[in-house]
Amino acid sequence: MQGELERALAVVLRAQRVPVTVAGRTDAGVHAWGQVASYGGEHAPVEGLNAVLPDDVAVLECEPAPEGFDARRDATSRAYCYRVLARRARSAHQRGRALHWPHGLEPEALQACATALSGSHDFTAFTPTETEHVHFAREVYAAYWRRAGELLEFWIEADAFMRHMNRVLVGTMLEVAAGRRSLDQFVALLAGRPRADAGPTAAAHGLYLAGVGYGGERVLSRG
């Protein structure tokens, strides 16, 4: 997405190169509803940008920012949504948009796991062992599951996230909901247990960057 936006800005602004900073990096296959990007230069009309962007990327707004604004560095929180289709039959419509979970699960167990996430915890267990991260504590402002039609959605907002953090959280919570591990075992992971103690990394295509907060403003309520 970043490369496509930079190319579109260069075309619209008739510049050789327009470097862009995005608020949240996403793994291949992860979607973004609320990505924020910043660049130095003139205002670019939304219609012009969308005219040259590929069909799977769309700009919703383009507006002036304060001098020195950096979409990534100035972000005070980020919010994500992970979508799960929990039923035996797969869905052609949700293919590539939600994780298909054909096994049984207890929604109450999912919610109990999400409730345990609020506050500050050590998320070492939820990021790859080989990592560039130095600090593993993150402050979770809101975390909850909700049903949206045929889907179960996990919503979470925190001060920052580590690589694969949300996907490992979902993979582990689904194990709790399926009776493969207990809630107490899940909570124990939040004390900085090694990655090997947590569950699998859920597929990238179920994850969405939902929004970015600035100046302490929150994207989500507490559910």
GROMACS .gro file of C-alpha atoms in nm:
model
  223
    1MET     CA    1   0.000   0.000   0.000
    2GLN     CA    2   0.276   0.246   0.092
    3GLY     CA    3   0.453   0.203  -0.242
    4GLU     CA    4   0.130   0.244  -0.438
    5LEU     CA    5   0.045   0.563  -0.247
    6GLU     CA    6   0.391   0.706  -0.305
    7ARG     CA    7   0.359   0.641  -0.678
    8ALA     CA    8   0.014   0.799  -0.688
    9LEU     CA    9   0.132   1.109  -0.503
   10ALA     CA   10   0.425   1.146  -0.739
   11VAL     CA   11   0.187   1.137  -1.036
   12VAL     CA   12  -0.071   1.377  -0.892
   13LEU     CA   13   0.184   1.623  -0.752
   14ARG     CA   14   0.410   1.586  -1.056
   15ALA     CA   15   0.706   1.509  -0.836
   16GLN     CA   16   0.990   1.265  -0.885
   17ARG     CA   17   0.936   1.101  -0.546
   18VAL     CA   18   0.705   1.160  -0.248
   19PRO     CA   19   0.815   0.956   0.057
   20VAL     CA   20   0.526   0.849   0.280
   21THR     CA   21   0.520   0.743   0.646
   22VAL     CA   22   0.237   0.510   0.750
   23ALA     CA   23   0.102   0.480   1.102
   24GLY     CA   24   0.097   0.100   1.116
   25ARG     CA   25   0.299  -0.160   0.932
   26THR     CA   26   0.099  -0.462   0.823
   27ASP     CA   27   0.214  -0.811   0.728
   28ALA     CA   28   0.137  -0.942   0.381
   29GLY     CA   29  -0.230  -1.037   0.365
   30VAL     CA   30  -0.341  -0.803   0.645
   31HIS     CA   31  -0.610  -0.548   0.555
   32ALA     CA   32  -0.643  -0.184   0.664
   33TRP     CA   33  -0.966   0.010   0.713
   34GLY     CA   34  -0.810   0.306   0.893
   35GLN     CA   35  -0.449   0.346   0.787
   36VAL     CA   36  -0.302   0.695   0.827
   37ALA     CA   37  -0.014   0.826   0.618
   38SER     CA   38   0.186   1.148   0.624
   39TYR     CA   39   0.409   1.313   0.367
   40GLY     CA   40   0.575   1.647   0.310
   41GLY     CA   41   0.436   1.843   0.020
   42GLU     CA   42   0.130   2.003  -0.128
   43HIS     CA   43  -0.228   1.895  -0.073
   44ALA     CA   44  -0.331   1.618  -0.312
   45PRO     CA   45  -0.698   1.590  -0.420
   46VAL     CA   46  -0.860   1.264  -0.314
   47GLU     CA   47  -1.025   1.216  -0.654
   48GLY     CA   48  -0.693   1.250  -0.832
   49LEU     CA   49  -0.520   1.001  -0.606
   50ASN     CA   50  -0.797   0.742  -0.635
   51ALA     CA   51  -0.794   0.779  -1.012
   52VAL     CA   52  -0.439   0.644  -1.029
   53LEU     CA   53  -0.442   0.403  -0.734
   54PRO     CA   54  -0.518   0.031  -0.787
   55ASP     CA   55  -0.872  -0.084  -0.708
   56ASP     CA   56  -0.776  -0.239  -0.373
   57VAL     CA   57  -0.638   0.090  -0.232
   58ALA     CA   58  -0.852   0.399  -0.170
   59VAL     CA   59  -0.782   0.736  -0.009
   60LEU     CA   60  -1.071   0.865   0.205
   61GLU     CA   61  -0.933   1.204   0.308
   62CYS     CA   62  -0.629   1.424   0.249
   63GLU     CA   63  -0.590   1.724   0.476
   64PRO     CA   64  -0.312   1.953   0.607
   65ALA     CA   65  -0.131   1.845   0.923
   66PRO     CA   66   0.073   2.044   1.176
   67GLU     CA   67   0.434   2.113   1.086
   68GLY     CA   68   0.648   1.810   1.159
   69PHE     CA   69   0.355   1.568   1.196
   70ASP     CA   70   0.460   1.204   1.157
   71ALA     CA   71   0.182   0.949   1.117
   72ARG     CA   72   0.380   0.674   1.288
   73ARG     CA   73   0.579   0.858   1.556
   74ASP     CA   74   0.289   1.077   1.671
   75ALA     CA   75   0.037   0.795   1.703
   76THR     CA   76  -0.066   0.731   2.065
   77SER     CA   77  -0.270   0.418   1.997
   78ARG     CA   78  -0.371   0.176   1.725
   79ALA     CA   79  -0.681  -0.040   1.699
   80TYR     CA   80  -0.722  -0.371   1.517
   81CYS     CA   81  -1.006  -0.608   1.437
   82TYR     CA   82  -0.970  -0.980   1.372
   83ARG     CA   83  -1.262  -1.156   1.204
   84VAL     CA   84  -1.348  -1.524   1.251
   85LEU     CA   85  -1.612  -1.728   1.067
   86ALA     CA   86  -1.695  -1.993   1.328
   87ARG     CA   87  -1.904  -2.256   1.153
   88ARG     CA   88  -1.853  -2.590   0.980
   89ALA     CA   89  -1.919  -2.469   0.625
   90ARG     CA   90  -1.673  -2.232   0.465
   91SER     CA   91  -1.789  -1.910   0.297
   92ALA     CA   92  -1.695  -1.809  -0.055
   93HIS     CA   93  -1.783  -1.450   0.031
   94GLN     CA   94  -1.550  -1.437   0.335
   95ARG     CA   95  -1.262  -1.614   0.163
   96GLY     CA   96  -0.951  -1.406   0.223
   97ARG     CA   97  -1.143  -1.177   0.459
   98ALA     CA   98  -1.197  -1.386   0.772
   99LEU     CA   99  -1.043  -1.692   0.935
  100HIS     CA  100  -1.259  -2.000   0.884
  101TRP     CA  101  -1.287  -2.188   1.216
  102PRO     CA  102  -1.487  -2.510   1.162
  103HIS     CA  103  -1.436  -2.637   1.519
  104GLY     CA  104  -1.652  -2.584   1.823
  105LEU     CA  105  -1.587  -2.294   2.057
  106GLU     CA  106  -1.729  -2.118   2.362
  107PRO     CA  107  -1.784  -1.744   2.299
  108GLU     CA  108  -1.779  -1.680   2.675
  109ALA     CA  109  -1.424  -1.815   2.691
  110LEU     CA  110  -1.316  -1.578   2.415
  111GLN     CA  111  -1.463  -1.284   2.604
  112ALA     CA  112  -1.295  -1.391   2.928
  113CYS     CA  113  -0.958  -1.396   2.751
  114ALA     CA  114  -1.019  -1.051   2.603
  115THR     CA  115  -1.116  -0.911   2.944
  116ALA     CA  116  -0.786  -1.035   3.087
  117LEU     CA  117  -0.592  -0.833   2.829
  118SER     CA  118  -0.686  -0.488   2.960
  119GLY     CA  119  -0.400  -0.308   3.130
  120SER     CA  120  -0.024  -0.343   3.101
  121HIS     CA  121   0.127  -0.686   3.032
  122ASP     CA  122   0.442  -0.849   2.899
  123PHE     CA  123   0.354  -0.989   2.556
  124THR     CA  124   0.677  -1.181   2.493
  125ALA     CA  125   0.473  -1.499   2.434
  126PHE     CA  126   0.283  -1.333   2.151
  127THR     CA  127   0.563  -1.227   1.917
  128PRO     CA  128   0.828  -1.431   1.731
  129THR     CA  129   1.136  -1.531   1.931
  130GLU     CA  130   1.361  -1.380   1.666
  131THR     CA  131   1.264  -1.015   1.695
  132GLU     CA  132   1.395  -0.661   1.683
  133HIS     CA  133   1.180  -0.565   1.984
  134VAL     CA  134   1.364  -0.471   2.302
  135HIS     CA  135   1.067  -0.391   2.529
  136PHE     CA  136   0.772  -0.631   2.542
  137ALA     CA  137   0.531  -0.448   2.773
  138ARG     CA  138   0.225  -0.301   2.605
  139GLU     CA  139  -0.074  -0.111   2.749
  140VAL     CA  140  -0.407  -0.244   2.624
  141TYR     CA  141  -0.682   0.019   2.643
  142ALA     CA  142  -0.971  -0.195   2.518
  143ALA     CA  143  -1.018  -0.557   2.414
  144TYR     CA  144  -1.338  -0.745   2.344
  145TRP     CA  145  -1.513  -0.992   2.116
  146ARG     CA  146  -1.846  -0.920   1.952
  147ARG     CA  147  -2.071  -1.087   1.699
  148ALA     CA  148  -2.121  -0.914   1.364
  149GLY     CA  149  -2.371  -1.110   1.159
  150GLU     CA  150  -2.218  -1.448   1.085
  151LEU     CA  151  -1.875  -1.341   1.212
  152LEU     CA  152  -1.704  -1.318   1.548
  153GLU     CA  153  -1.482  -1.009   1.573
  154PHE     CA  154  -1.197  -0.947   1.814
  155TRP     CA  155  -1.133  -0.575   1.871
  156ILE     CA  156  -0.826  -0.445   2.052
  157GLU     CA  157  -0.661  -0.106   2.103
  158ALA     CA  158  -0.320  -0.055   2.263
  159ASP     CA  159  -0.040   0.198   2.283
  160ALA     CA  160   0.164  -0.016   2.041
  161PHE     CA  161   0.179  -0.366   1.898
  162MET     CA  162   0.455  -0.612   1.825
  163ARG     CA  163   0.493  -0.824   1.513
  164HIS     CA  164   0.227  -1.097   1.493
  165MET     CA  165   0.097  -0.999   1.838
  166ASN     CA  166  -0.271  -0.986   1.747
  167ARG     CA  167  -0.255  -1.299   1.534
  168VAL     CA  168  -0.092  -1.504   1.811
  169LEU     CA  169  -0.342  -1.367   2.062
  170VAL     CA  170  -0.629  -1.484   1.841
  171GLY     CA  171  -0.471  -1.823   1.777
  172THR     CA  172  -0.426  -1.875   2.151
  173MET     CA  173  -0.771  -1.748   2.248
  174LEU     CA  174  -0.930  -1.987   1.999
  175GLU     CA  175  -0.748  -2.272   2.171
  176VAL     CA  176  -0.900  -2.164   2.503
  177ALA     CA  177  -1.246  -2.137   2.345
  178ALA     CA  178  -1.206  -2.486   2.197
  179GLY     CA  179  -1.111  -2.634   2.534
  180ARG     CA  180  -0.748  -2.703   2.438
  181ARG     CA  181  -0.605  -2.483   2.715
  182SER     CA  182  -0.751  -2.311   3.022
  183LEU     CA  183  -0.817  -1.945   3.089
  184ASP     CA  184  -0.562  -1.958   3.371
  185GLN     CA  185  -0.301  -2.085   3.126
  186PHE     CA  186  -0.382  -1.797   2.892
  187VAL     CA  187  -0.353  -1.538   3.170
  188ALA     CA  188  -0.017  -1.685   3.275
  189LEU     CA  189   0.118  -1.608   2.928
  190LEU     CA  190   0.074  -1.235   2.997
  191ALA     CA  191   0.357  -1.246   3.251
  192GLY     CA  192   0.624  -1.275   2.981
  193ARG     CA  193   0.625  -1.647   2.904
  194PRO     CA  194   0.829  -1.763   2.600
  195ARG     CA  195   0.670  -1.775   2.254
  196ALA     CA  196   0.667  -2.155   2.256
  197ASP     CA  197   0.410  -2.154   2.539
  198ALA     CA  198   0.147  -1.965   2.337
  199GLY     CA  199  -0.074  -2.089   2.055
  200PRO     CA  200  -0.041  -2.073   1.677
  201THR     CA  201  -0.026  -1.756   1.469
  202ALA     CA  202  -0.369  -1.703   1.314
  203ALA     CA  203  -0.384  -1.636   0.940
  204ALA     CA  204  -0.303  -1.283   0.825
  205HIS     CA  205  -0.617  -1.240   0.613
  206GLY     CA  206  -0.844  -1.215   0.918
  207LEU     CA  207  -0.671  -0.906   1.056
  208TYR     CA  208  -0.763  -0.542   0.989
  209LEU     CA  209  -0.598  -0.218   1.102
  210ALA     CA  210  -0.914  -0.042   1.218
  211GLY     CA  211  -0.789   0.300   1.322
  212VAL     CA  212  -0.514   0.513   1.472
  213GLY     CA  213  -0.542   0.746   1.770
  214TYR     CA  214  -0.356   1.076   1.815
  215GLY     CA  215  -0.318   1.310   2.111
  216GLY     CA  216  -0.446   1.045   2.351
  217GLU     CA  217  -0.779   1.011   2.171
  218ARG     CA  218  -0.909   0.654   2.170
  219VAL     CA  219  -1.038   0.473   1.863
  220LEU     CA  220  -1.250   0.218   2.054
  221SER     CA  221  -1.479   0.221   2.352
  222ARG     CA  222  -1.432  -0.060   2.602
  223GLY     CA  223  -1.690  -0.278   2.427
   0.00000   0.00000   0.00000
